[in-house]
PDB file of N, CA and C and ligand atoms in Angstrom:
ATOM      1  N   UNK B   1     -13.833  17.547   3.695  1.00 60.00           N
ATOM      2  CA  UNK B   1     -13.559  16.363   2.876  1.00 60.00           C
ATOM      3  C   UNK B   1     -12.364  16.599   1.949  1.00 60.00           C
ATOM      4  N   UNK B   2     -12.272  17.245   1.062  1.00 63.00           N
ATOM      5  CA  UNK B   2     -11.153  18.074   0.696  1.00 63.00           C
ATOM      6  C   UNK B   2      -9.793  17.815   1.096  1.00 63.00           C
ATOM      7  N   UNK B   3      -9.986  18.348   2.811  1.00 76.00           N
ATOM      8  CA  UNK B   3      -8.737  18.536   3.245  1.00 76.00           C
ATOM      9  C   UNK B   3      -7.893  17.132   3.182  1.00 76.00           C
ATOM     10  N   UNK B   4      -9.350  16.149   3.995  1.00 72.00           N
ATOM     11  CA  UNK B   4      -8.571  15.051   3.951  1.00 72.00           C
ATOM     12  C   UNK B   4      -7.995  13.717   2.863  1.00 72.00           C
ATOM     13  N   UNK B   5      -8.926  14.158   1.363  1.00 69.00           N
ATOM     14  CA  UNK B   5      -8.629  13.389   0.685  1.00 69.00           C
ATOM     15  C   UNK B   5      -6.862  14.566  -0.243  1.00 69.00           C
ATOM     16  N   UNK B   6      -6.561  16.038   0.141  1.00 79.00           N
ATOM     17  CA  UNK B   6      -5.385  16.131   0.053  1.00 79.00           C
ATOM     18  C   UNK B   6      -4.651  15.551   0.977  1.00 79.00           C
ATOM     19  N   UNK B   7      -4.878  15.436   1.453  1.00 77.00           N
ATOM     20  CA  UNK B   7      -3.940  13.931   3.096  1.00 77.00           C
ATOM     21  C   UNK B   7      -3.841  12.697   2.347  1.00 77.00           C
ATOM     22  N   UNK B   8      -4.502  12.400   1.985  1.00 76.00           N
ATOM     23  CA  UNK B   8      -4.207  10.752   1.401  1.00 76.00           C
ATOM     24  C   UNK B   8      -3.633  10.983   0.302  1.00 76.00           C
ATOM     25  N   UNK B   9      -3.620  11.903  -0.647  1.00 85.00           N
ATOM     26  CA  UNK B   9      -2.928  12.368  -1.662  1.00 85.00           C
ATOM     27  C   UNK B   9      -1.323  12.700  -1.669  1.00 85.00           C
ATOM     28  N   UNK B  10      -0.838  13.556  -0.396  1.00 86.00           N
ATOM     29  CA  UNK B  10       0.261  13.359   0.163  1.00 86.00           C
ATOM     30  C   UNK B  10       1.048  11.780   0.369  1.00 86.00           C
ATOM     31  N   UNK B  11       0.190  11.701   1.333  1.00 84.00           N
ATOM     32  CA  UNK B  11       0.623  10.126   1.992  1.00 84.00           C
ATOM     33  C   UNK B  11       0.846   9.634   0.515  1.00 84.00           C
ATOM     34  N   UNK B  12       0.270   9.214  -0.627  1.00 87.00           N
ATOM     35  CA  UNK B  12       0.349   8.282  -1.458  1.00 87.00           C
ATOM     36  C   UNK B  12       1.503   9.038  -2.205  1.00 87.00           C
ATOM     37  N   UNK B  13       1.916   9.961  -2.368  1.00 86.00           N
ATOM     38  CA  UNK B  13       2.841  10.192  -2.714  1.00 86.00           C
ATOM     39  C   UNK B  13       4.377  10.319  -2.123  1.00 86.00           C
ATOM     40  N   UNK B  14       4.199  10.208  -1.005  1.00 85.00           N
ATOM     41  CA  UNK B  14       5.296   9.779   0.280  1.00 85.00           C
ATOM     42  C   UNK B  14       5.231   8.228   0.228  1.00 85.00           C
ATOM     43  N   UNK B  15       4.345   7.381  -0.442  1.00 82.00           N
ATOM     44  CA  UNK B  15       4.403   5.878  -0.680  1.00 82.00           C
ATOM     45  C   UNK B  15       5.349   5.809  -1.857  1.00 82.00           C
ATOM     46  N   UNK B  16       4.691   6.283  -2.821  1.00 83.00           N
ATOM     47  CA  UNK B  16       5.662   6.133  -3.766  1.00 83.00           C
ATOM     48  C   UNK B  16       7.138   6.640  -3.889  1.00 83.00           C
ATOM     49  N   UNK B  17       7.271   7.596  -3.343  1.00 84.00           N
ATOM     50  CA  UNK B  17       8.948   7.936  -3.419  1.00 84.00           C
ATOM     51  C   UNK B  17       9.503   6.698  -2.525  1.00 84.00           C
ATOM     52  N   UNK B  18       8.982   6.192  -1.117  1.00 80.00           N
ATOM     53  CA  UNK B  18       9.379   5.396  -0.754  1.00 80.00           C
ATOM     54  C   UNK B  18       9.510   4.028  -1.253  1.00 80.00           C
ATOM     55  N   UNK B  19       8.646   3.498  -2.129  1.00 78.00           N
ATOM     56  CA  UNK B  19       8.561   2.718  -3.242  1.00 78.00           C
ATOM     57  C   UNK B  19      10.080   2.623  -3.970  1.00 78.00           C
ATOM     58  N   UNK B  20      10.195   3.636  -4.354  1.00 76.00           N
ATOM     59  CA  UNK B  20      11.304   3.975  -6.028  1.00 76.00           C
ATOM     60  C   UNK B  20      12.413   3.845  -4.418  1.00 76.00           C
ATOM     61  N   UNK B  21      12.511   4.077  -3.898  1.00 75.00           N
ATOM     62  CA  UNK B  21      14.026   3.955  -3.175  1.00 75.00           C
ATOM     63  C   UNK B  21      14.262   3.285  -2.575  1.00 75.00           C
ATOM     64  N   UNK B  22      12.934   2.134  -2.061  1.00 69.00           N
ATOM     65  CA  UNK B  22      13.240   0.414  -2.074  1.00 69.00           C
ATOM     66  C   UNK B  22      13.927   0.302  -2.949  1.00 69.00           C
ATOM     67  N   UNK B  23      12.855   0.233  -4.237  1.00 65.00           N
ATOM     68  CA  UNK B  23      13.533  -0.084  -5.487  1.00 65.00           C
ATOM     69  C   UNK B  23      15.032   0.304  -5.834  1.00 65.00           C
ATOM     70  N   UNK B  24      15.035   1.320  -5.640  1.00 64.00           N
ATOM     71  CA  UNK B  24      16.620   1.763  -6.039  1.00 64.00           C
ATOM     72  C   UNK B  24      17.753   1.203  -5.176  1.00 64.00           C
ATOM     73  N   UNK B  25      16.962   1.093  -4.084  1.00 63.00           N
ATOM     74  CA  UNK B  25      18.681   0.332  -2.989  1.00 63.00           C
ATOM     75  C   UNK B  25      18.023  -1.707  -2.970  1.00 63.00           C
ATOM     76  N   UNK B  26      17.055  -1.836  -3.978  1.00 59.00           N
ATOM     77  CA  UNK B  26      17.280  -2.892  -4.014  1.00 59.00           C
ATOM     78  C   UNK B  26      16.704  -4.344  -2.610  1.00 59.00           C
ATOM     79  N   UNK B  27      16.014  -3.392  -2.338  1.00 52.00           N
ATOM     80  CA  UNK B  27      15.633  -4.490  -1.061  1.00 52.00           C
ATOM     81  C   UNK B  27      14.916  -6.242  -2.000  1.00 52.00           C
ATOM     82  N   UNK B  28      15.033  -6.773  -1.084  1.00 56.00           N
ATOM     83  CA  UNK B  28      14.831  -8.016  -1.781  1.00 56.00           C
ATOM     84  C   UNK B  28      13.426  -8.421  -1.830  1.00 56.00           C
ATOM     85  N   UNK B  29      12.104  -7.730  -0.717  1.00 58.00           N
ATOM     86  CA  UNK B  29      11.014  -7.894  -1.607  1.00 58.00           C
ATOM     87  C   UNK B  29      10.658  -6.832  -2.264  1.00 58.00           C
ATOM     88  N   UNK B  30       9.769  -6.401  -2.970  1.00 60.00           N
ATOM     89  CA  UNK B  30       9.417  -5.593  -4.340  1.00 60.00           C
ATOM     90  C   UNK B  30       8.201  -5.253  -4.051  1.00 60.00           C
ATOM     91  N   UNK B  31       8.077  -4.274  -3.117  1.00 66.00           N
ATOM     92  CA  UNK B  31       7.058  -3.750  -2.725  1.00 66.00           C
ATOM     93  C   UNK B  31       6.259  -2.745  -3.672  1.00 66.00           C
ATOM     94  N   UNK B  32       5.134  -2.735  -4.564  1.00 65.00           N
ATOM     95  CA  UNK B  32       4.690  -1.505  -4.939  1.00 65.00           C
ATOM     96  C   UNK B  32       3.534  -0.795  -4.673  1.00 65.00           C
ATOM     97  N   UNK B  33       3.383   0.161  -4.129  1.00 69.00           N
ATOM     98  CA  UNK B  33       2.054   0.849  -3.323  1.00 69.00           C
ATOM     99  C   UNK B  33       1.590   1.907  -4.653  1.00 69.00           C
ATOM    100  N   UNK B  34       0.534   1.959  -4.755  1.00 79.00           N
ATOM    101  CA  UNK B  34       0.025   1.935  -5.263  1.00 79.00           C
ATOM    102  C   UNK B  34      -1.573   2.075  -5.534  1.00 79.00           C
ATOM    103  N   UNK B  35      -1.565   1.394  -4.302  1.00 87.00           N
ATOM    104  CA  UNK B  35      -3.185   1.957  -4.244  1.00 87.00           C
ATOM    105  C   UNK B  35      -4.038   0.687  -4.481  1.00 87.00           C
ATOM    106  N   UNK B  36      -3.244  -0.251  -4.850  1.00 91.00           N
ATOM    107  CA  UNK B  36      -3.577  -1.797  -5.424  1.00 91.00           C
ATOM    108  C   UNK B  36      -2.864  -2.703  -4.700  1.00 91.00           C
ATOM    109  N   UNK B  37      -3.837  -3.593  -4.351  1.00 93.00           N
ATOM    110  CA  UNK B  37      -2.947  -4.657  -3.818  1.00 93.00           C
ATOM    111  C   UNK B  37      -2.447  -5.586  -4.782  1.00 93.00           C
ATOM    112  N   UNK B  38      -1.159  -5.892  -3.908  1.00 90.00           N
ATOM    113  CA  UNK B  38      -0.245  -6.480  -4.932  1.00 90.00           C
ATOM    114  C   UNK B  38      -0.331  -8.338  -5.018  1.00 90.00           C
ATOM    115  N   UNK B  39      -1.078  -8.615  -3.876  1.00 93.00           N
ATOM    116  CA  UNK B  39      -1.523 -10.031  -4.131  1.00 93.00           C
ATOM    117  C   UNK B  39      -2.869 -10.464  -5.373  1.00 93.00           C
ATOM    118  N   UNK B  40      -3.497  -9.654  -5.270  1.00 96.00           N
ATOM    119  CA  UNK B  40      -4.859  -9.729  -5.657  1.00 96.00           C
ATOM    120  C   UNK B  40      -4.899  -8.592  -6.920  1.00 96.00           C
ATOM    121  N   UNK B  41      -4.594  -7.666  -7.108  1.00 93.00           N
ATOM    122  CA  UNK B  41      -4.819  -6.332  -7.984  1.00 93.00           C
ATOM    123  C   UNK B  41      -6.027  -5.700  -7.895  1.00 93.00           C
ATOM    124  N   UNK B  42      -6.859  -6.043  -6.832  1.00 94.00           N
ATOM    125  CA  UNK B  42      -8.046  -5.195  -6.397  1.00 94.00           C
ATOM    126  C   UNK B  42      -7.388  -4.096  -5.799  1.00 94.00           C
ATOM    127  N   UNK B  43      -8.537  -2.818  -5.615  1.00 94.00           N
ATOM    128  CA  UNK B  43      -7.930  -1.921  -5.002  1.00 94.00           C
ATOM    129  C   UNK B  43      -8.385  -1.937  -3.984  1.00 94.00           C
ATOM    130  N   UNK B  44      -7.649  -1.259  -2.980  1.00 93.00           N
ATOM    131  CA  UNK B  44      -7.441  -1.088  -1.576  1.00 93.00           C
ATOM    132  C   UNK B  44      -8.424  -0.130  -1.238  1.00 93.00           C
ATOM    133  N   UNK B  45      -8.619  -0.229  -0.322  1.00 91.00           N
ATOM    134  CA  UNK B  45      -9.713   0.982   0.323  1.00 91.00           C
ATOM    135  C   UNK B  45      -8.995   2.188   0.843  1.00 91.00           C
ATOM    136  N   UNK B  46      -9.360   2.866   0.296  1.00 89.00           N
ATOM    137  CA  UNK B  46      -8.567   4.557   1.084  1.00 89.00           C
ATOM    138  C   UNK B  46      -8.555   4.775   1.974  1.00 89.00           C
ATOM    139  N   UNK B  47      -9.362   4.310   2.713  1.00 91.00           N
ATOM    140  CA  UNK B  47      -9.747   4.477   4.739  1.00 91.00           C
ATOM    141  C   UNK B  47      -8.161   3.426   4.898  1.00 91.00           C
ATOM    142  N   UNK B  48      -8.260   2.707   4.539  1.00 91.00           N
ATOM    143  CA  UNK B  48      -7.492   1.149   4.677  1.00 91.00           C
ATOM    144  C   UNK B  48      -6.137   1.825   4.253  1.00 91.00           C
ATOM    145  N   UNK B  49      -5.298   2.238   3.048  1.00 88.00           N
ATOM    146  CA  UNK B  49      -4.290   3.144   2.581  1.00 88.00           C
ATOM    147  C   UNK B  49      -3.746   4.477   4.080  1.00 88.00           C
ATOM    148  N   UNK B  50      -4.985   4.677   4.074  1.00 88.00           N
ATOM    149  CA  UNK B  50      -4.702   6.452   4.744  1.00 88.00           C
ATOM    150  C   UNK B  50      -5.008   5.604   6.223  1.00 88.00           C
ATOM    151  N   UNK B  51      -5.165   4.451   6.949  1.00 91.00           N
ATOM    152  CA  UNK B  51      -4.928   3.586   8.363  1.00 91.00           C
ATOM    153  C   UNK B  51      -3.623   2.972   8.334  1.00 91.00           C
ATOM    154  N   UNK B  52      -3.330   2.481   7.021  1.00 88.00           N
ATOM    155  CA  UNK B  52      -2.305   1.586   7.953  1.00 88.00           C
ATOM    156  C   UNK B  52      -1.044   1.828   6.687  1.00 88.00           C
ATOM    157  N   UNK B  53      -0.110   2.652   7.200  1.00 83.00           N
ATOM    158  CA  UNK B  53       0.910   3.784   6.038  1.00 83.00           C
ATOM    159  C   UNK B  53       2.203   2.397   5.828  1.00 83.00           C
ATOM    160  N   UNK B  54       1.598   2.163   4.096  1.00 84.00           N
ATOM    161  CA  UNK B  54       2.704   1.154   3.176  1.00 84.00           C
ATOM    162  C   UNK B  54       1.481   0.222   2.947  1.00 84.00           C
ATOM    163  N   UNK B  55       0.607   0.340   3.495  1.00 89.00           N
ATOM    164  CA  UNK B  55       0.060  -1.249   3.120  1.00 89.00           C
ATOM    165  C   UNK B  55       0.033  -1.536   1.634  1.00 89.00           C
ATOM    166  N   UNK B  56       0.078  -2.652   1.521  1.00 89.00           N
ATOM    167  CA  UNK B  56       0.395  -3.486   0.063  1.00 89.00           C
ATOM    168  C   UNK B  56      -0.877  -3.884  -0.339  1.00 89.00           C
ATOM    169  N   UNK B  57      -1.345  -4.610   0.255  1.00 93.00           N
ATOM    170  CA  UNK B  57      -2.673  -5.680   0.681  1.00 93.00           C
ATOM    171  C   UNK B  57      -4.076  -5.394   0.963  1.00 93.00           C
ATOM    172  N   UNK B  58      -4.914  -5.592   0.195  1.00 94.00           N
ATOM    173  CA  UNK B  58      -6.388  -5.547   0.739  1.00 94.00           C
ATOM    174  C   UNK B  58      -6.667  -6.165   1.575  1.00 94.00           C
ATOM    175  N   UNK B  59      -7.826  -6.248   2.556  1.00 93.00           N
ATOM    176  CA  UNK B  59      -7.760  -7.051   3.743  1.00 93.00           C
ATOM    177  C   UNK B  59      -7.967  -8.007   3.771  1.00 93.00           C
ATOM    178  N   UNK B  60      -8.819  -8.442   3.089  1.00 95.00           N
ATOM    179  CA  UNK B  60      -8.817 -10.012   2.161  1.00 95.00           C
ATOM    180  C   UNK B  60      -6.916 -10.885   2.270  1.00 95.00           C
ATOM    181  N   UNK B  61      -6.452 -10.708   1.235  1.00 95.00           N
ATOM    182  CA  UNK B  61      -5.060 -11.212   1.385  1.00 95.00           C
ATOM    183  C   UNK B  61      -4.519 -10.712   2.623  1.00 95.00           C
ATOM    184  N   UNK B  62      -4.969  -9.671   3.695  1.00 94.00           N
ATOM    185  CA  UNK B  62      -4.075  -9.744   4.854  1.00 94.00           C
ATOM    186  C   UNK B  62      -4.635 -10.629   5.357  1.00 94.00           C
ATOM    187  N   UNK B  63      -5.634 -10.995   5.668  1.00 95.00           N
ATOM    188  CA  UNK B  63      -5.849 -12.313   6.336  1.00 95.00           C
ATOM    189  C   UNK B  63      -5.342 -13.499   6.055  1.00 95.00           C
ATOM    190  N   UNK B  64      -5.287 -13.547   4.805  1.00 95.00           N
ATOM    191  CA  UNK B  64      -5.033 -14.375   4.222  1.00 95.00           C
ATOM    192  C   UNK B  64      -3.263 -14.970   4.411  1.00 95.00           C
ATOM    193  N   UNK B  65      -2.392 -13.775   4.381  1.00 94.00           N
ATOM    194  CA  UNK B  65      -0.927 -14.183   4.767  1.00 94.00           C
ATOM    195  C   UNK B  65      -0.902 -14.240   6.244  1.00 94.00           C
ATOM    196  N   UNK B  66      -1.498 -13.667   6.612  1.00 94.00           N
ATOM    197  CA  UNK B  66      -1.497 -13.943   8.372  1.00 94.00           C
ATOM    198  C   UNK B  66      -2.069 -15.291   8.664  1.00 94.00           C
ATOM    199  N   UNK B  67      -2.886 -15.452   8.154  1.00 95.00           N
ATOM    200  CA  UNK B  67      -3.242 -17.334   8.261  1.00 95.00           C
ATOM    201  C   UNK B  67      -2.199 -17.976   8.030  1.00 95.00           C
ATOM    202  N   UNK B  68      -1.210 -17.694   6.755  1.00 86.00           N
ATOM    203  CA  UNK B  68      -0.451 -18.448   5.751  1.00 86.00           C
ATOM    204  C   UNK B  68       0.570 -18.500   6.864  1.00 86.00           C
ATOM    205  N   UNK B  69       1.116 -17.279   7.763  1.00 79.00           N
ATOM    206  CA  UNK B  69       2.355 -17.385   8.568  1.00 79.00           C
ATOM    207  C   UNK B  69       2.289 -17.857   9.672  1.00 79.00           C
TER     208      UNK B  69
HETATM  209 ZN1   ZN T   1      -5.978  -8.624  -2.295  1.00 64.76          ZN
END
């Protein structure tokens, strides 16, 4: 258990540098990972984080923009 919650610990920190260098070159949406979704501010599930690498979104609002699009 350990091993793998240092795995998601990595990963979330390979989110965030990737985060700050959106940010820094400016892309035009404003992605922040985090661990929180950014529609809702609930948090994300770690299974859900450490499945699907960047997600923004709890699964709730992914359904939800996938309906929307
Ligand atoms: Zn949400």
């Amino acid at each position: 258990m350990a091993d793998e919650l240092d795995r998601v610990s990595d990963l979330e920190m390979a989110y965030r540098e990737r985060a700050l260098n959106a940010h820094l070159t400016r892309v035009t949406e404003v992605v922040i990972i985090d661990g929180y979704c950014n529609d809702c501010g609930e948090a994300i599930e770690p299974a859900r984080l450490a499945a699907v690498p960047g997600v923004v979104t709890c699964i709730d609002c992914q359904h939800r923009r996938e309906r929307r699009a």
